Coordinates of C-alpha atoms and ligand atoms in Angstrom, one line a residue:
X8 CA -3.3 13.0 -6.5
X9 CA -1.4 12.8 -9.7
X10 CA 2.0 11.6 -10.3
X11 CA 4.0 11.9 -13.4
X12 CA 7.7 11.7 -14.8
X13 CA 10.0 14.2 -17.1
X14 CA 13.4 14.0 -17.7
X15 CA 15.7 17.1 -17.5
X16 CA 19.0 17.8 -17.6
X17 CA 18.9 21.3 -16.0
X18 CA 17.7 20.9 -12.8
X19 CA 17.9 24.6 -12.1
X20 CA 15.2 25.6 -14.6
X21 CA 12.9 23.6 -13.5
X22 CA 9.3 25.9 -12.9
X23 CA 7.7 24.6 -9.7
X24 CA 6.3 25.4 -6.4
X25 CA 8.3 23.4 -4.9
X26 CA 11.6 21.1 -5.8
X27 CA 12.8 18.3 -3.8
X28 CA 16.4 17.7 -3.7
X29 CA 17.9 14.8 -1.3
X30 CA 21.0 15.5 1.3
X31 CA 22.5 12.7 3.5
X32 CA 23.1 12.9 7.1
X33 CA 26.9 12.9 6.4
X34 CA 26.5 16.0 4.8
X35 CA 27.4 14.3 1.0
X36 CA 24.9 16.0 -1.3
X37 CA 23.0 14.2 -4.1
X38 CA 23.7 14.7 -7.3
X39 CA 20.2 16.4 -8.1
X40 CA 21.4 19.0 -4.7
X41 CA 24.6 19.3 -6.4
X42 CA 23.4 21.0 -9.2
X43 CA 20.8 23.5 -7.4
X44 CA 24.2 24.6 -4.9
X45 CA 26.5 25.4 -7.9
X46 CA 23.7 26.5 -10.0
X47 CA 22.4 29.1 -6.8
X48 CA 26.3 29.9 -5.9
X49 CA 26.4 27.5 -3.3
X50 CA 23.3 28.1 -1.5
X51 CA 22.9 24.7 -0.6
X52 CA 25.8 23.7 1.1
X53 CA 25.8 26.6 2.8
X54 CA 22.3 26.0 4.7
X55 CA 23.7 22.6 5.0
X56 CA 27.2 23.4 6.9
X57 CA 25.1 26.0 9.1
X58 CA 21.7 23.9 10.2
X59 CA 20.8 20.7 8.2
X60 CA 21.9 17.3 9.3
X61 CA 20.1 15.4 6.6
X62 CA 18.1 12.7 9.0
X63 CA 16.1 10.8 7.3
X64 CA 12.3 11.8 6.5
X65 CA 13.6 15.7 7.9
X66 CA 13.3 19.0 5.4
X67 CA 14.1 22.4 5.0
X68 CA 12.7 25.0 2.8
X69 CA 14.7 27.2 1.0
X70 CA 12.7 30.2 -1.1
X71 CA 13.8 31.8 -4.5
X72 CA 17.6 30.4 -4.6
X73 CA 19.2 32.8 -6.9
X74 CA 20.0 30.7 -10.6
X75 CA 17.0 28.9 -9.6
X76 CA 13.9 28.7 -11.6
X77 CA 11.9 26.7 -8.5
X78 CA 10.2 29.0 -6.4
X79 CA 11.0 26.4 -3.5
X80 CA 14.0 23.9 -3.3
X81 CA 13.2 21.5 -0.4
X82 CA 16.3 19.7 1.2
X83 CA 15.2 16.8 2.2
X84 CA 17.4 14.4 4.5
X85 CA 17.9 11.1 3.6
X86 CA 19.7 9.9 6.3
X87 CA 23.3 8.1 6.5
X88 CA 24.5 7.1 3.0
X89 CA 25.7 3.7 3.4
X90 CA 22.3 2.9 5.1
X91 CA 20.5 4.6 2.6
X92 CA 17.5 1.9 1.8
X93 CA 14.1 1.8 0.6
X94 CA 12.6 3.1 4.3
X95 CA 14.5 5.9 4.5
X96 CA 13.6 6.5 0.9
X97 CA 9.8 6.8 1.7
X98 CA 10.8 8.1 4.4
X99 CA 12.0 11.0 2.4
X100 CA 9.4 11.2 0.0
X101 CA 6.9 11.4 2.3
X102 CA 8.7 14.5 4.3
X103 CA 8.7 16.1 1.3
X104 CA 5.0 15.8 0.6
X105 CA 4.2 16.6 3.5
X106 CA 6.2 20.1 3.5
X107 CA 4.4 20.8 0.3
X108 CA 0.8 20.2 2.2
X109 CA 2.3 22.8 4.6
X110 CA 3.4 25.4 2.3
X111 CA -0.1 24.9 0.4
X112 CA 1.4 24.4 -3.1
X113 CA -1.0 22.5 -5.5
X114 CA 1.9 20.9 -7.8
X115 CA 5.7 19.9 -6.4
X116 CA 8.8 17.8 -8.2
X117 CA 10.8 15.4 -6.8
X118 CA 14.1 14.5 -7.7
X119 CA 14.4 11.7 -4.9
X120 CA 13.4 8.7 -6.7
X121 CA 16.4 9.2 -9.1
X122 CA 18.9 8.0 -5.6
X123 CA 19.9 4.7 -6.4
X124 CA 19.0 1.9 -3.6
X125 CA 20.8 -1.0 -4.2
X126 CA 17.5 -3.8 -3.8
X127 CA 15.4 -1.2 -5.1
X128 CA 14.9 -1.0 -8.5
X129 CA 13.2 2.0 -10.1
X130 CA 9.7 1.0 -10.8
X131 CA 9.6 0.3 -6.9
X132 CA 10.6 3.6 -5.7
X133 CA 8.6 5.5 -7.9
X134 CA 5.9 3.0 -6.3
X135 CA 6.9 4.0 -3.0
X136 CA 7.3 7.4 -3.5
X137 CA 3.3 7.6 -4.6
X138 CA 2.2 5.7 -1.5
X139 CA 4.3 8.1 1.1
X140 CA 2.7 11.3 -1.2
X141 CA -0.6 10.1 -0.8
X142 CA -0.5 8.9 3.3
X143 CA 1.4 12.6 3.8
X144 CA -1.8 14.2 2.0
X145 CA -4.8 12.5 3.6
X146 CA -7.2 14.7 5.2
X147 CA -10.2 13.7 6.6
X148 CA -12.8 16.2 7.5
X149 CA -16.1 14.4 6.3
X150 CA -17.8 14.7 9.4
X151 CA -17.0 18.2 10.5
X152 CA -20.3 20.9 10.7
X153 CA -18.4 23.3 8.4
X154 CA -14.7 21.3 7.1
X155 CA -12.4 24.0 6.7
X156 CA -11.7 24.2 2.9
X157 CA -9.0 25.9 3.2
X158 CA -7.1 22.7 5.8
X159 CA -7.9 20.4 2.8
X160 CA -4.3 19.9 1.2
X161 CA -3.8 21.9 -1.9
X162 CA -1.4 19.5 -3.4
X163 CA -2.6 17.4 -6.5
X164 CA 0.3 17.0 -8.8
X165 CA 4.2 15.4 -7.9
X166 CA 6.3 15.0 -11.3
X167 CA 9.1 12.9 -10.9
X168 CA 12.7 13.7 -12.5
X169 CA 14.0 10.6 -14.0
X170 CA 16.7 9.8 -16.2
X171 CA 15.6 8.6 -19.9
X172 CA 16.4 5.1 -19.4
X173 CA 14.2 4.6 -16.7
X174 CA 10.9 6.5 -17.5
X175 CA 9.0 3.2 -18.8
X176 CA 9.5 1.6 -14.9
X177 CA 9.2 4.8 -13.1
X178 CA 5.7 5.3 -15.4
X179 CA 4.4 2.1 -14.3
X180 CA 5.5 2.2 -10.4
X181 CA 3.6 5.5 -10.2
X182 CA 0.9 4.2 -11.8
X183 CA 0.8 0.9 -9.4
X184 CA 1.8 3.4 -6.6
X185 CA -1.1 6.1 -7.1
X186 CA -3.8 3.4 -7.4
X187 CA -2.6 1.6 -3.7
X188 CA -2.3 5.3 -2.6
X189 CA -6.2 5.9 -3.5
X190 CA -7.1 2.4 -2.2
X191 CA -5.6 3.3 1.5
X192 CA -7.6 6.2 1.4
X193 CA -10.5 4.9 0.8
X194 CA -9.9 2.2 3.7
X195 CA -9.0 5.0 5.9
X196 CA -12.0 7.2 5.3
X197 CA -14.1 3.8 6.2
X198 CA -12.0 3.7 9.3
X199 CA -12.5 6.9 10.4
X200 CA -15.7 7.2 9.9
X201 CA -18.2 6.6 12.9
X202 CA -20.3 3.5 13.4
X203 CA -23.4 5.2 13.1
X204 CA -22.3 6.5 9.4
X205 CA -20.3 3.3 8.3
X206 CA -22.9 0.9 8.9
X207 CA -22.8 -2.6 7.2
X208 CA -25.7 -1.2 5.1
X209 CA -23.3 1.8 4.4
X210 CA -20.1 -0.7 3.2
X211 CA -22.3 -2.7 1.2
X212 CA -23.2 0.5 -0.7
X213 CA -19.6 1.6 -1.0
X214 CA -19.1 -1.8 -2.6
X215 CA -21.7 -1.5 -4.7
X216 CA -20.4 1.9 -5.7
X217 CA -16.9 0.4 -6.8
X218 CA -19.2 -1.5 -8.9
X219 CA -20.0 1.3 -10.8
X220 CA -17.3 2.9 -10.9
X221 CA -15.1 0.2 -12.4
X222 CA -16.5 -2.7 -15.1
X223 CA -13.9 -5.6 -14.1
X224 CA -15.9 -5.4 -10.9
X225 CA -19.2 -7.1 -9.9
X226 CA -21.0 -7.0 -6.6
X227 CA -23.5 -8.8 -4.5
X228 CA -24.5 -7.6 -1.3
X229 CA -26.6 -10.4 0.8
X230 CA -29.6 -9.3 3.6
X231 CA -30.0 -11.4 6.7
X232 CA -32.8 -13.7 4.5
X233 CA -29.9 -14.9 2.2
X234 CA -27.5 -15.0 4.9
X235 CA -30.5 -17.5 6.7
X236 CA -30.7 -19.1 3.1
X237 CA -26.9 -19.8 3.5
X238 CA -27.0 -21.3 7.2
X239 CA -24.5 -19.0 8.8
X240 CA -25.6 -19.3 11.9
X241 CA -22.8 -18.4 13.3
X242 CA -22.9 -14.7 11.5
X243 CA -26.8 -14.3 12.4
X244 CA -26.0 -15.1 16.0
X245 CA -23.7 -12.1 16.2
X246 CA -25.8 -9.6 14.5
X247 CA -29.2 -10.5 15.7
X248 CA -27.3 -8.3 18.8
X249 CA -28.4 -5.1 16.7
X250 CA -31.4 -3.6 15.2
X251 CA -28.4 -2.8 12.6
X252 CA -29.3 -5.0 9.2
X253 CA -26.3 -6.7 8.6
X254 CA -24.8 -7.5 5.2
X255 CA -22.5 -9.8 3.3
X256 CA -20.3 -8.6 0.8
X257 CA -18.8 -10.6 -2.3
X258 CA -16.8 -9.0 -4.6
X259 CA -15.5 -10.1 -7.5
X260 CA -12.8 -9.2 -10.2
X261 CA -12.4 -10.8 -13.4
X262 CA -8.9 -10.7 -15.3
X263 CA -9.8 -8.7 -18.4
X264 CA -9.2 -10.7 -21.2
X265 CA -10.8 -13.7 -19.7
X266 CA -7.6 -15.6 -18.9
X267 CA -8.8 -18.5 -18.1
X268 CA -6.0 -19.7 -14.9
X269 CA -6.0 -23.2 -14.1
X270 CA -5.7 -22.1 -10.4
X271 CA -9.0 -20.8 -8.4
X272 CA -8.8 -17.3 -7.2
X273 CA -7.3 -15.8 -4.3
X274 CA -10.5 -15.0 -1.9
X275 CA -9.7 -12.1 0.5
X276 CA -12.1 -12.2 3.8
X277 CA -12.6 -9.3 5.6
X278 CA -13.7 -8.6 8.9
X279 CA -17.0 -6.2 9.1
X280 CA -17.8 -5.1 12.7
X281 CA -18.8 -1.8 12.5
X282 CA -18.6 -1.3 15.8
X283 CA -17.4 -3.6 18.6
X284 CA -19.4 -3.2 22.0
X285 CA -18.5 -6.5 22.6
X286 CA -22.1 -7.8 23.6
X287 CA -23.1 -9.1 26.0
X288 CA -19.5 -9.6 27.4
X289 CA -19.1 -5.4 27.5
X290 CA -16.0 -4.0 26.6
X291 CA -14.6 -1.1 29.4
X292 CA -16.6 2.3 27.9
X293 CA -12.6 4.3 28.3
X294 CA -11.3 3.3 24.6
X295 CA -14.4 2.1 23.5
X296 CA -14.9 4.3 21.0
X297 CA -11.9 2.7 19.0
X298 CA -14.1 -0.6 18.3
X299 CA -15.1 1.7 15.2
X300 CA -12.3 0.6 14.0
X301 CA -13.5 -3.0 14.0
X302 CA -14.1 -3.2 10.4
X303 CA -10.6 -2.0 9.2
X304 CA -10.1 -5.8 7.5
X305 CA -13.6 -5.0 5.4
X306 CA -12.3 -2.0 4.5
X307 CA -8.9 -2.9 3.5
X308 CA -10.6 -5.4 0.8
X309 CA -12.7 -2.2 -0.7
X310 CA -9.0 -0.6 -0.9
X311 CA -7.4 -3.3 -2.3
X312 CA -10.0 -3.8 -4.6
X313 CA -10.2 -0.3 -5.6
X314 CA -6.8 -0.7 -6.4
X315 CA -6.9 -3.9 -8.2
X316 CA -9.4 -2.6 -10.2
X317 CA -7.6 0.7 -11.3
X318 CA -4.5 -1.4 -12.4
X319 CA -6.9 -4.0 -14.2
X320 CA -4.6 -6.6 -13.0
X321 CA -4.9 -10.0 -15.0
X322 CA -5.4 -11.7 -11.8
X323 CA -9.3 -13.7 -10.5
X324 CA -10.1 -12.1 -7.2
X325 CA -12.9 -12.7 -4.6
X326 CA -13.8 -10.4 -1.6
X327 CA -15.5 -11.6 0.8
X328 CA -16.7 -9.2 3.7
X329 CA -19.0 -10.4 6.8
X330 CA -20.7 -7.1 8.4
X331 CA -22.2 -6.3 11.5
X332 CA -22.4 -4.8 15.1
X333 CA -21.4 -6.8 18.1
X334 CA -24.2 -5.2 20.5
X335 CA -25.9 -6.0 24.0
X336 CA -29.7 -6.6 23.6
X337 CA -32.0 -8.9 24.5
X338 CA -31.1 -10.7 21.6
X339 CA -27.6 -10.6 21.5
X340 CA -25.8 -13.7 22.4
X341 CA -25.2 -15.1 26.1
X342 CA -22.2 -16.6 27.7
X343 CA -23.0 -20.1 26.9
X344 CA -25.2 -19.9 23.9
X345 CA -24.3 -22.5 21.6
X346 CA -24.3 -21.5 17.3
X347 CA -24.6 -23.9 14.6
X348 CA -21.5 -22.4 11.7
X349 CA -22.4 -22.7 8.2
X350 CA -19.8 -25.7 8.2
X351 CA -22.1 -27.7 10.2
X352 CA -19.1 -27.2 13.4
X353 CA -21.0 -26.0 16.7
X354 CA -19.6 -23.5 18.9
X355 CA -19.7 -22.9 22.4
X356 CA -19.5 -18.8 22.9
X357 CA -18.0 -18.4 26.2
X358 CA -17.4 -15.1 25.6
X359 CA -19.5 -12.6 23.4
X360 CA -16.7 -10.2 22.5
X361 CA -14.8 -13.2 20.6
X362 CA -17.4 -11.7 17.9
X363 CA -14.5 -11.6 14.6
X364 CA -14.1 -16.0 14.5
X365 CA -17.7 -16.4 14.9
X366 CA -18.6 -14.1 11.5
X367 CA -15.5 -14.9 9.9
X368 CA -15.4 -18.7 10.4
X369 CA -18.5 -18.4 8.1
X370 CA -16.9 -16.4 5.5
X371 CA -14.4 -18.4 5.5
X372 CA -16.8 -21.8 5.0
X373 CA -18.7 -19.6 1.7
X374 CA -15.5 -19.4 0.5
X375 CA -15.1 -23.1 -0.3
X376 CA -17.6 -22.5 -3.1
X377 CA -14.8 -20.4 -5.1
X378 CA -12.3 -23.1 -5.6
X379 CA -9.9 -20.7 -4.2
X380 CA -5.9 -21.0 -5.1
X381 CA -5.2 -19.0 -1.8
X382 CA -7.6 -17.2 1.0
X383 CA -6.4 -14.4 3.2
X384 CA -8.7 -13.0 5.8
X385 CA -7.7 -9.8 7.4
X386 CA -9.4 -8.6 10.7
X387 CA -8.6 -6.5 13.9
X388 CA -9.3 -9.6 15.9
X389 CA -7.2 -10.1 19.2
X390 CA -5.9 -7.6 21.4
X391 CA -3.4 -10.5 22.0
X392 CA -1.8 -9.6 19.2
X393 CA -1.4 -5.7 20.1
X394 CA 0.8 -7.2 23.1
X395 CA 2.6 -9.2 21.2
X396 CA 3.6 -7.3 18.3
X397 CA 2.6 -3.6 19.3
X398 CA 2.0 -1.7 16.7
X399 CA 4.8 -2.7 14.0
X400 CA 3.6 -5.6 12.7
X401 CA 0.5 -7.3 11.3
X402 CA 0.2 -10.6 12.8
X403 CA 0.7 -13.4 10.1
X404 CA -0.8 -16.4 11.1
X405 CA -0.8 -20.0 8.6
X406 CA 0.0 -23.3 8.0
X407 CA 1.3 -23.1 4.7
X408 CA 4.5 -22.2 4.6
X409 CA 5.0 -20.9 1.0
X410 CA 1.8 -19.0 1.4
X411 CA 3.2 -17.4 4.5
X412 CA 6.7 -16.2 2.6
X413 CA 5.2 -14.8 0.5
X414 CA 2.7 -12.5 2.3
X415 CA 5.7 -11.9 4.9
X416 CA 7.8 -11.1 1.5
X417 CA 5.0 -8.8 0.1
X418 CA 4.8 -6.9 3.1
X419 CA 8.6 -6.1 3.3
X420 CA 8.6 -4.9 -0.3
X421 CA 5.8 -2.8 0.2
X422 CA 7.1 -1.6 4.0
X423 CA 3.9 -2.7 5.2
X424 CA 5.7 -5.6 7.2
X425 CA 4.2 -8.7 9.1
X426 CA 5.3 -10.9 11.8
X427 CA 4.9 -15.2 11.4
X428 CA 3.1 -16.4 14.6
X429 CA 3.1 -20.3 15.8
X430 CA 0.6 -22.1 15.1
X431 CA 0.9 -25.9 16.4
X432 CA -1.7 -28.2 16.9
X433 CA -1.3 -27.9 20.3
X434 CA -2.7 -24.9 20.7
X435 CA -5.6 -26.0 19.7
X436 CA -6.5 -28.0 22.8
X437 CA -7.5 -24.6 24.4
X438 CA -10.4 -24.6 22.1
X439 CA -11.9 -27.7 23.9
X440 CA -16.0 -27.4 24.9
X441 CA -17.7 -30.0 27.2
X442 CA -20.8 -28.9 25.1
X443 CA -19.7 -28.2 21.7
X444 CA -17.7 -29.1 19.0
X445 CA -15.1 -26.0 20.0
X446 CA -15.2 -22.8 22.5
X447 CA -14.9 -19.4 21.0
X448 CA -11.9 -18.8 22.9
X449 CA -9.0 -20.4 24.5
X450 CA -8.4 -18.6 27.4
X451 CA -6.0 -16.2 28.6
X452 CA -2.1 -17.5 27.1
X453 CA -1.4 -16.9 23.0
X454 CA -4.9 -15.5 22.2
X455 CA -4.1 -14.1 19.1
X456 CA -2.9 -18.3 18.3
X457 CA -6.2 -19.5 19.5
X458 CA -8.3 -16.9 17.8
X459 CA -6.4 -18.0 14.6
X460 CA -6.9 -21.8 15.5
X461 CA -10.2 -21.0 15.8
X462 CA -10.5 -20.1 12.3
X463 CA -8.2 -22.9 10.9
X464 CA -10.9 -24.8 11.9
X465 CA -12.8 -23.5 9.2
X466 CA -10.3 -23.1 6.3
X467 CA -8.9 -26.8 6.0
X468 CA -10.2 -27.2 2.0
X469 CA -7.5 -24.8 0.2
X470 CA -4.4 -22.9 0.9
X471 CA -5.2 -19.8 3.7
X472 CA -3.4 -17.5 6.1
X473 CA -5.1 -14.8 8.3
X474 CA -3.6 -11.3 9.0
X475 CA -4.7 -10.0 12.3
X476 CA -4.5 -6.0 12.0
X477 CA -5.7 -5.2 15.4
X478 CA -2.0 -3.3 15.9
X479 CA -1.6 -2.0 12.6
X480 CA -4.8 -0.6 11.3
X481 CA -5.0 2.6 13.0
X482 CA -3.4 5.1 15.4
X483 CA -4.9 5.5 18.8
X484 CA -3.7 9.2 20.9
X485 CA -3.5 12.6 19.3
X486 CA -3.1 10.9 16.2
X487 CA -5.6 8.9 15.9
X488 CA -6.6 7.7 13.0
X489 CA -6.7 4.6 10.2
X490 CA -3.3 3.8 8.2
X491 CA -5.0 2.1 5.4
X492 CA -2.6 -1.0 6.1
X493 CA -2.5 -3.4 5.1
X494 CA -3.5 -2.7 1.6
X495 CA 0.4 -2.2 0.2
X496 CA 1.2 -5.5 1.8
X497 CA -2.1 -7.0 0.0
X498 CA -1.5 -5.5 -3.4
X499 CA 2.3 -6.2 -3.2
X500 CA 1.1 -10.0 -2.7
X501 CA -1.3 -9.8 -5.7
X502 CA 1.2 -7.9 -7.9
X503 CA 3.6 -10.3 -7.4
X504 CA 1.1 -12.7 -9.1
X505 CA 0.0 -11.2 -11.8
Ligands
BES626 N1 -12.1 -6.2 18.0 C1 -11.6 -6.9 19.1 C2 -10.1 -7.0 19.1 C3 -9.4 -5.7 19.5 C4 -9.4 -5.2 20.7 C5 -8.6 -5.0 18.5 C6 -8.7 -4.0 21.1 C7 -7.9 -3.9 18.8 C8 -8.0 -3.4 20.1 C9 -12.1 -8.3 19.2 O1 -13.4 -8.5 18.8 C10 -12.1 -8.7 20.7 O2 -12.9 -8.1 21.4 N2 -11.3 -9.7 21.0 C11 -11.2 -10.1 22.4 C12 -11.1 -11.6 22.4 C13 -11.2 -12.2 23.8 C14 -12.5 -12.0 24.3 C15 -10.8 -13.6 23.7 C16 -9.9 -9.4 23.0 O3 -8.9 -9.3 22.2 O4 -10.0 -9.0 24.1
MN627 MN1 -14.9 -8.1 20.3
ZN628 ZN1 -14.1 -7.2 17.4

């Protein structure tokens, strides 16, 4: 999708498919509707007396207004005035792309980002406004015998109508915007797509491809030998479950003009199971299909990076992603086993569907090597935290208290929100082994804490915080399918750095 601005004074003459114009609940009509009801001899506020309450997000289409050059105007609802924020704003934007997709028009205008939002300045709802086009336009029909062509969403082109002043910020919002937007798709696609297509053969490729696509990345993709090499025997132990080779991922983008930062680079680690059986400790076959999913925090580093890479942001970035199955065999690992980690740390495995610690925890020991300012790792890795947080909010779990602000702070700006989670030292007494150095779980009470104790355990030489995504990164029911979060919470954070 494309996303542009003009600036117009005549609203009415505008040539479109399809024009948005925003009405609040109260009934108050924007400015940009005020102009398409006197200019169409009050259309507008007719239809809105007679049958439009202006919720947030809702829309109605109106067809070939007289004095109106658009074939379409599309009231879109905003919801009540003086709560008017930057929610119902996307909210709005994305209702509006979403009735274009319906009425299978190729090119639209908005006229929403022009509402003023008090926080919000410009550049951020023109950013928003991109991200809500691009979720309300996904399709995915890769894996269809014959995709129906004609479902695919026509709509490639939203223009939106700002006033002079502000062009320069919308311009660059868009542009931020429509890279995140293509980045979440990408992380979706690799979420939806089954785990005998997206193998960890199959994201190293992808990665590979980004490569390619985009100079200020460079890739290296590792085979079980180098993984030996590296002693991450904590990694093998998992994937020696599969006849699946498994692969680790490092990705790396360079600020352009060499900018040589004092600082180390912020590492992102993601989690790569490409599908969760849960070993030899089998998960229940009723949602099983789901652990597909299991490699959402993988796949939100390719977004992010595909993003990062479009802006060219002056920032050094690493991207780490561990990939595997988590299978039953007779090799798999056995309730009991005990794994030497690359850190040298021995872990009792008490239970073989704890799989995520024991391939990120040596991730998370390779990233060391990096100097790293800052490490996030993002995985679906607790059910835990599904009961604790549903599926609202990402679990945010550190020890570093400015690192956390500012991830919870990215993640409201971008609507992509997370929720801190405790993490005392006294939780880490559930990890406790008589045979090892730690267990690979800590029982039944907090496990979304213990799994992310688990990995502190790992991550004690820089700065680090870990996202757990197991609520967040997809929908499960009629809808089901990936979000792409949390890339906009991810590129917000790394945005707000460069
Ligand atoms: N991938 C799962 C976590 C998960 C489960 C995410 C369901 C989303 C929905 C993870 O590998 C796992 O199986 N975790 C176990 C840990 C337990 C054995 C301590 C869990 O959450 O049940
Ligand atoms: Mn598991
Ligand atoms: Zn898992």
């Amino acid at each position: 999708m494309e996303f542009s601005t003009q600036t117009t004074a005549s609203l009415h003459q505008i040539k479109t498919a399809a024009l948005a114009v925003g009405v609040y609940a109260d009934g108050e009509l924007s400015p940009a509707a005020d102009v398409i009801d006197r200019a169409s001899n009050n259309a507008v506020r007719n239809v809105v007396k007679a049958e439009f309450r202006g919720r947030a997000g809702t829309t109605l289409v109106l067809r070939a207004l007289p004095g109106v050059s658009a074939q379409r105007v599309v009231l879109v609802g905003l919801g009540k005035q003086n709560e008017y924020n930057a929610r119902a704003h996307a909210a709005a934007e994305q209702g509006f792309a979403a009735a274009c997709v319906a009425a299978r028009v190729a090119e639209a205008v908005s006229t929403l980002a022009a509402n003023p939002i008090a926080d919000t300045a410009m550049r951020a709802r023109a950013r928003s406004a991109a991200i809500a086009a691009g979720t309300a336009s996904y399709h995915y029909d890769a894996t269809f015998g014959k995709p129906d062509r004609e479902a695919r969403p026509k709509l490639k082109k939203i223009t939106q109508v700002v006033e002079r002043g502000d062009t320069a910020q919308a311009q660059q919002g868009l542009r931020e915007g429509g890279a995140i937007a293509r980045g979440m798709e990408l992380t979706r696609t690799l979420g939806n797509l089954p785990g005998n297509v997206c193998t960890p053969t199959y994201l190293g490729d992808t990665a590979k491809k980004l490569a390619r696509e985009f100079k200020s990345l460079k890739v290296e993709v590792l085979d079980r030998k180098q993984v030996e090499a590296l002693g991450m025997g904590s990694f093998l132990s998992v994937a020696r479950g599969s006849d699946e080779p498994l692969r680790f991922i490092v990705l790396r983008h360079a600020a352009k003009p060499a900018k040589k930062s004092k600082s180390g680079p912020v590492v992102l680690v993601g989690k790569g199971i490409t599908f969760d059986a849960g070993g030899i400790s089998l998960k229940p076959a009723a949602t099983m299909d789901e652990m597909k999913y299991d490699m959402c925090g993988a796949a939100s580093v390719l977004g992010t990076f595909r993003a990062l890479a479009e802006l060219e942001l002056p920032l050094d970035v690493v991207g780490l992603i561990a990939a595997c199955e988590n299978l039953p065999s007779g090799k798999a690992n056995k309730p009991g086993d005990i794994v030497t980690s690359m850190s040298g740390q021995t872990i009792e495995i008490l239970n073989t569907d704890a799989e995520g610690r024991l391939v990120l925890c040596d991730a998370l020991t390779y990233a060391e090597r990096f100097k790293p300012s800052a490490v996030v790792d993002i995985a679906t890795l607790t059910g835990a935290c599904v009961v604790a947080l549903g599926h609202v909010n990402t679990g945010l779990f550190s020890q570093d208290d400015t690192l956390a602000d500012a991830l919870l702070a990215a993640g409201r700006q971008a609507l992509d929100t997370a929720w801190r989670m405790p993490m005392d030292d006294a939780y880490q007494d559930q990890l406790k082994s008589n045979f090892a150095d730690m267990a690979n779980i800590g029982g039944p009470p907090a496990g979304s804490v213990t799994a992310a104790c688990f990995l502190s355990r790992f991550a004690k030489a820089y700065r680090w915080a870990h996202l757990d995504i197991a609520g967040t990164a997809w929908r499960s029911g009629k809808d089901k399918g990936a979000t792409g979060r949390p890339v906009p919470l991810l590129m917000q954070f790394l945005l707000d750095q460069a």
